[in-house]
Amino acid sequence: MADGLLISIISLLKHTKEPLHIFVLTAAIKTTQLTYHAIDDATIQFLNERVQLEHRDSTVTKVDVTKEFMDNPPTANMNTMFTPYCMIRLYADLIPSLPDKLLYLDTDIICHQDFHSFYYQEMGQTEVMGVLDRYGKWLFHRRADSLDYMNSGVLLLNLAQIRQTRLFEKCRQMCATKWLFMPDQSALNKLAKSKKIVSKRFNEQKRLRKNTVFQHFTTSFRFWPWIHTQKVKPWQVDQMHEVLNLHAYDDILAEYQELQPKLRRL
């Protein structure tokens, strides 16, 4: 997770002159199958020092939601094909220190260009804004005449409204009592009363395009020479080049490779 964080942060720094205030949601979680460890303080300090090289007012803050998670665990979805970490974003409303408006990013996201037009949208009473899920939009939409199933990797969250409508609280309850194929994503899509679908350039899940703002390196299906899945993450630099033939982020990945040994030694 630390590798993805570092790459995402470097990419964000490249495309803004404003100070960034980054909150890293993490938790120590134990299931019947695996034990997951929270991001350590030394890693957060390392990332904080990196962002302050660009702007002295920038910050990286650790938000440990272990207690909140364990007080109300998503019991029915603790051992799915997705790790429990996919659901910790649903605990953000319980953290008073988090601001009323958040840009949520998964750690397999790279920023490709200026993202201010996305962040500075007026949200009004909209709870969440996001992009249609590449595959799920065809399978899980509510109505036959519209596509409305969002991907949860890039979300603009109106946390003030979410606290008022209790959206995340309801999502946590659903994840605790009902098995879901994609737990947090399915709960959000089922229960959000006011969501807005935006252009896919804010969460490009297929291939890099000229207008892409955030590229999301999700698992994809390939049909040649046989049907199979393809999964390449940003920190797999050789595969980024050889499998995806993608070199647009070489400057970001070069800095990542320079800093990664220091990150490993923490």
Coordinates of C-alpha atoms in Angstrom, one line a residue:
M1 CA 0.0 0.0 0.0
A2 CA 2.9 2.4 0.8
D3 CA 4.2 2.0 -2.8
G4 CA 0.9 3.0 -4.3
L5 CA 0.6 5.9 -1.8
L6 CA 4.0 7.2 -2.8
I7 CA 3.3 7.0 -6.6
S8 CA -0.2 8.6 -6.2
I9 CA 1.2 11.5 -4.1
I10 CA 4.1 12.2 -6.5
S11 CA 1.5 12.4 -9.3
L12 CA -0.7 14.8 -7.4
L13 CA 2.2 17.0 -6.6
K14 CA 3.1 17.2 -10.2
H15 CA -0.3 18.7 -11.1
T16 CA -1.0 21.3 -8.5
K17 CA 0.7 24.4 -6.9
E18 CA -1.7 24.4 -4.0
P19 CA -1.0 22.8 -0.7
L20 CA -2.3 19.3 -0.4
H21 CA -3.8 17.9 2.8
I22 CA -3.7 14.1 2.4
F23 CA -5.5 11.8 4.9
V24 CA -4.4 8.2 4.8
L25 CA -7.1 5.9 6.1
T26 CA -5.7 2.8 7.6
A27 CA -6.5 0.1 10.2
A28 CA -5.1 -3.0 11.8
I29 CA -7.5 -5.8 10.9
K30 CA -7.5 -9.5 11.6
T31 CA -9.8 -12.0 9.8
T32 CA -10.0 -15.7 10.1
Q33 CA -7.6 -16.0 7.2
L34 CA -5.2 -13.0 7.3
T35 CA -3.8 -10.3 9.5
Y36 CA -3.5 -6.8 8.1
H37 CA -1.2 -4.2 9.5
A38 CA -1.9 -0.4 9.6
I39 CA 0.4 2.0 7.8
D40 CA 3.2 2.8 10.2
D41 CA 4.0 6.3 11.5
A42 CA 7.5 6.3 9.9
T43 CA 5.9 5.9 6.4
I44 CA 3.5 8.8 7.1
Q45 CA 6.4 11.0 8.2
F46 CA 8.4 10.1 5.1
L47 CA 5.4 11.0 2.9
N48 CA 4.8 14.2 4.9
E49 CA 8.4 15.3 4.3
R50 CA 8.0 14.6 0.6
V51 CA 4.9 16.8 0.1
Q52 CA 6.4 19.6 2.1
L53 CA 9.3 19.8 -0.3
E54 CA 6.7 21.2 -2.8
H55 CA 4.7 23.3 -0.4
R56 CA 5.5 23.8 3.3
D57 CA 1.8 24.0 4.2
S58 CA 1.1 20.5 2.7
T59 CA 0.5 17.7 5.1
V60 CA 0.1 13.9 5.2
T61 CA -1.9 12.7 8.2
K62 CA -2.6 9.2 9.4
V63 CA -6.2 8.4 10.2
D64 CA -6.3 5.1 12.0
V65 CA -9.9 3.7 12.0
T66 CA -9.1 0.4 13.7
K67 CA -11.3 1.1 16.7
E68 CA -14.2 2.3 14.5
F69 CA -13.8 -0.7 12.2
M70 CA -13.7 -3.2 15.0
D71 CA -16.6 -1.6 16.9
N72 CA -18.8 -2.2 13.9
P73 CA -17.1 -4.7 11.6
P74 CA -18.5 -5.6 8.1
T75 CA -19.0 -9.1 9.4
A76 CA -20.7 -10.6 6.3
N77 CA -17.8 -9.4 4.0
M78 CA -14.6 -10.0 5.9
N79 CA -13.4 -12.8 3.7
T80 CA -14.4 -11.9 0.2
M81 CA -12.1 -11.7 -2.8
F82 CA -11.5 -8.1 -1.8
T83 CA -9.6 -7.2 1.3
P84 CA -11.5 -5.6 4.3
Y85 CA -9.6 -2.4 3.5
C86 CA -12.0 -1.7 0.6
M87 CA -14.6 -0.9 3.2
I88 CA -12.6 1.5 5.5
R89 CA -13.7 4.5 3.4
L90 CA -17.1 3.8 4.9
Y91 CA -15.9 4.9 8.3
A92 CA -14.8 8.4 7.3
D93 CA -17.9 10.0 8.7
L94 CA -16.9 8.9 12.2
I95 CA -13.7 11.0 12.1
P96 CA -14.4 14.5 13.3
S97 CA -11.1 15.8 12.0
L98 CA -11.9 15.0 8.4
P99 CA -13.1 18.0 6.3
D100 CA -16.7 18.3 5.0
K101 CA -15.5 17.7 1.4
L102 CA -13.0 14.9 0.4
L103 CA -11.5 13.7 -2.8
Y104 CA -11.2 9.9 -2.1
L105 CA -8.6 8.0 -4.2
D106 CA -7.6 4.3 -4.2
T107 CA -3.9 3.6 -4.0
D108 CA -3.8 2.3 -7.6
I109 CA -4.6 5.7 -9.1
I110 CA -2.2 8.0 -10.9
C111 CA -3.0 11.6 -11.6
H112 CA -2.4 12.5 -15.3
Q113 CA -3.3 16.2 -15.3
D114 CA -4.8 19.1 -13.3
F115 CA -7.7 17.8 -11.1
H116 CA -9.0 21.1 -9.8
S117 CA -12.1 21.2 -12.0
F118 CA -13.2 17.9 -10.4
Y119 CA -12.5 18.9 -6.8
Y120 CA -13.9 22.4 -6.9
Q121 CA -17.4 21.4 -8.2
E122 CA -20.3 22.6 -6.2
M123 CA -21.9 19.6 -4.5
G124 CA -25.0 21.1 -2.9
Q125 CA -27.0 18.2 -1.4
T126 CA -25.2 15.6 -3.6
E127 CA -23.7 12.9 -1.3
V128 CA -21.1 11.5 -3.7
M129 CA -19.8 12.1 -7.3
G130 CA -18.1 9.4 -9.3
V131 CA -17.6 7.7 -12.6
L132 CA -19.4 4.7 -14.0
D133 CA -17.7 1.3 -13.3
R134 CA -16.3 -0.1 -16.5
Y135 CA -17.9 -3.5 -16.2
G136 CA -20.4 -3.1 -13.3
K137 CA -22.4 -0.4 -15.2
W138 CA -23.7 -3.0 -17.5
L139 CA -24.6 -5.5 -14.8
F140 CA -25.7 -3.7 -11.7
H141 CA -27.6 -0.6 -12.8
R142 CA -31.0 0.0 -11.1
R143 CA -33.0 0.9 -14.2
A144 CA -33.1 -0.6 -17.7
D145 CA -33.0 2.8 -19.3
S146 CA -30.0 4.3 -17.4
L147 CA -26.5 3.5 -16.2
D148 CA -25.8 4.6 -12.7
Y149 CA -23.4 2.1 -11.1
M150 CA -20.3 4.0 -9.9
N151 CA -16.8 2.8 -9.4
S152 CA -15.6 3.6 -5.9
G153 CA -11.9 4.2 -6.7
V154 CA -12.3 7.9 -7.3
L155 CA -15.0 9.7 -5.3
L156 CA -15.8 13.2 -4.5
L157 CA -17.4 13.0 -1.1
N158 CA -19.7 15.5 0.5
L159 CA -18.9 14.3 4.0
A160 CA -21.2 16.9 5.6
Q161 CA -24.2 15.7 3.7
I162 CA -23.2 12.0 4.2
R163 CA -23.2 12.6 7.9
Q164 CA -26.6 14.2 7.7
T165 CA -28.2 11.4 5.6
R166 CA -26.2 8.7 7.5
L167 CA -25.2 7.2 4.1
F168 CA -22.0 5.6 5.4
E169 CA -23.7 4.3 8.5
K170 CA -26.3 2.6 6.4
C171 CA -23.5 1.2 4.1
R172 CA -21.7 -0.2 7.2
Q173 CA -24.9 -1.9 8.4
M174 CA -25.4 -3.5 5.0
C175 CA -21.8 -4.8 4.8
A176 CA -22.2 -6.2 8.3
T177 CA -25.4 -8.2 7.5
K178 CA -25.4 -8.9 3.7
W179 CA -22.8 -10.5 1.6
L180 CA -22.0 -8.3 -1.5
F181 CA -19.9 -9.1 -4.5
M182 CA -18.1 -5.7 -4.3
P183 CA -18.9 -4.7 -0.7
D184 CA -18.3 -1.0 -0.3
Q185 CA -19.0 -0.2 -4.0
S186 CA -22.3 -2.1 -4.0
A187 CA -23.5 -0.7 -0.7
L188 CA -22.8 2.9 -1.9
N189 CA -24.6 2.4 -5.2
K190 CA -27.6 0.8 -3.5
L191 CA -28.0 3.3 -0.7
A192 CA -26.9 6.7 -2.0
K193 CA -30.0 8.9 -2.5
S194 CA -28.2 11.7 -4.2
K195 CA -25.2 10.8 -6.4
K196 CA -23.9 12.4 -9.6
I197 CA -22.2 10.6 -12.5
V198 CA -19.4 12.5 -14.0
S199 CA -17.1 12.1 -17.1
K200 CA -15.0 8.9 -17.2
R201 CA -11.9 11.1 -17.6
F202 CA -11.9 11.5 -13.9
N203 CA -11.6 7.8 -13.3
E204 CA -10.3 6.2 -16.5
Q205 CA -10.4 2.4 -16.1
K206 CA -9.5 1.2 -19.6
R207 CA -6.6 3.1 -21.2
L208 CA -4.9 6.5 -21.0
R209 CA -6.5 9.2 -23.1
K210 CA -5.5 12.8 -23.8
N211 CA -8.2 14.2 -21.5
T212 CA -7.6 11.6 -18.7
V213 CA -7.4 13.3 -15.2
F214 CA -7.1 10.1 -13.1
Q215 CA -6.1 6.7 -14.4
H216 CA -7.2 3.8 -12.4
F217 CA -5.3 0.5 -12.8
T218 CA -8.1 -1.9 -12.2
T219 CA -8.3 -5.6 -13.1
S220 CA -9.4 -6.0 -16.7
F221 CA -10.5 -8.8 -19.0
R222 CA -8.6 -9.8 -22.1
F223 CA -10.0 -12.0 -24.9
W224 CA -6.9 -12.7 -26.9
P225 CA -5.3 -15.2 -27.3
W226 CA -7.5 -16.6 -24.6
I227 CA -10.0 -15.2 -22.1
H228 CA -8.1 -14.1 -19.0
T229 CA -7.8 -11.3 -16.5
Q230 CA -5.0 -8.7 -16.6
K231 CA -3.8 -6.9 -13.5
V232 CA -1.0 -4.4 -13.6
K233 CA -0.4 -2.0 -10.8
P234 CA 1.6 1.3 -11.0
W235 CA 4.4 0.0 -8.7
Q236 CA 5.0 -2.9 -11.1
V237 CA 7.2 -0.7 -13.3
D238 CA 8.4 -3.3 -15.7
Q239 CA 4.9 -4.6 -16.4
M240 CA 3.7 -1.0 -16.9
H241 CA 6.2 -0.8 -19.7
E242 CA 6.2 -4.3 -21.2
V243 CA 2.5 -5.3 -20.7
L244 CA 0.7 -2.0 -21.0
N245 CA 3.3 -0.3 -23.1
L246 CA 2.7 2.8 -21.0
H247 CA 5.5 5.4 -20.6
A248 CA 3.5 8.5 -19.8
Y249 CA 4.4 8.3 -16.1
D250 CA 8.1 7.5 -16.5
D251 CA 9.1 10.7 -14.6
I252 CA 6.8 9.8 -11.7
L253 CA 7.9 6.2 -11.6
A254 CA 11.6 7.2 -11.8
E255 CA 11.2 9.2 -8.7
Y256 CA 9.3 6.4 -7.1
Q257 CA 12.1 4.0 -7.8
E258 CA 14.6 6.5 -6.4
L259 CA 12.7 6.9 -3.2
Q260 CA 11.4 3.3 -2.8
P261 CA 14.6 1.9 -1.2
K262 CA 14.3 4.6 1.6
L263 CA 10.7 3.6 2.0
R264 CA 11.6 0.0 2.4
R265 CA 14.1 0.7 5.1
L266 CA 11.6 2.5 7.3

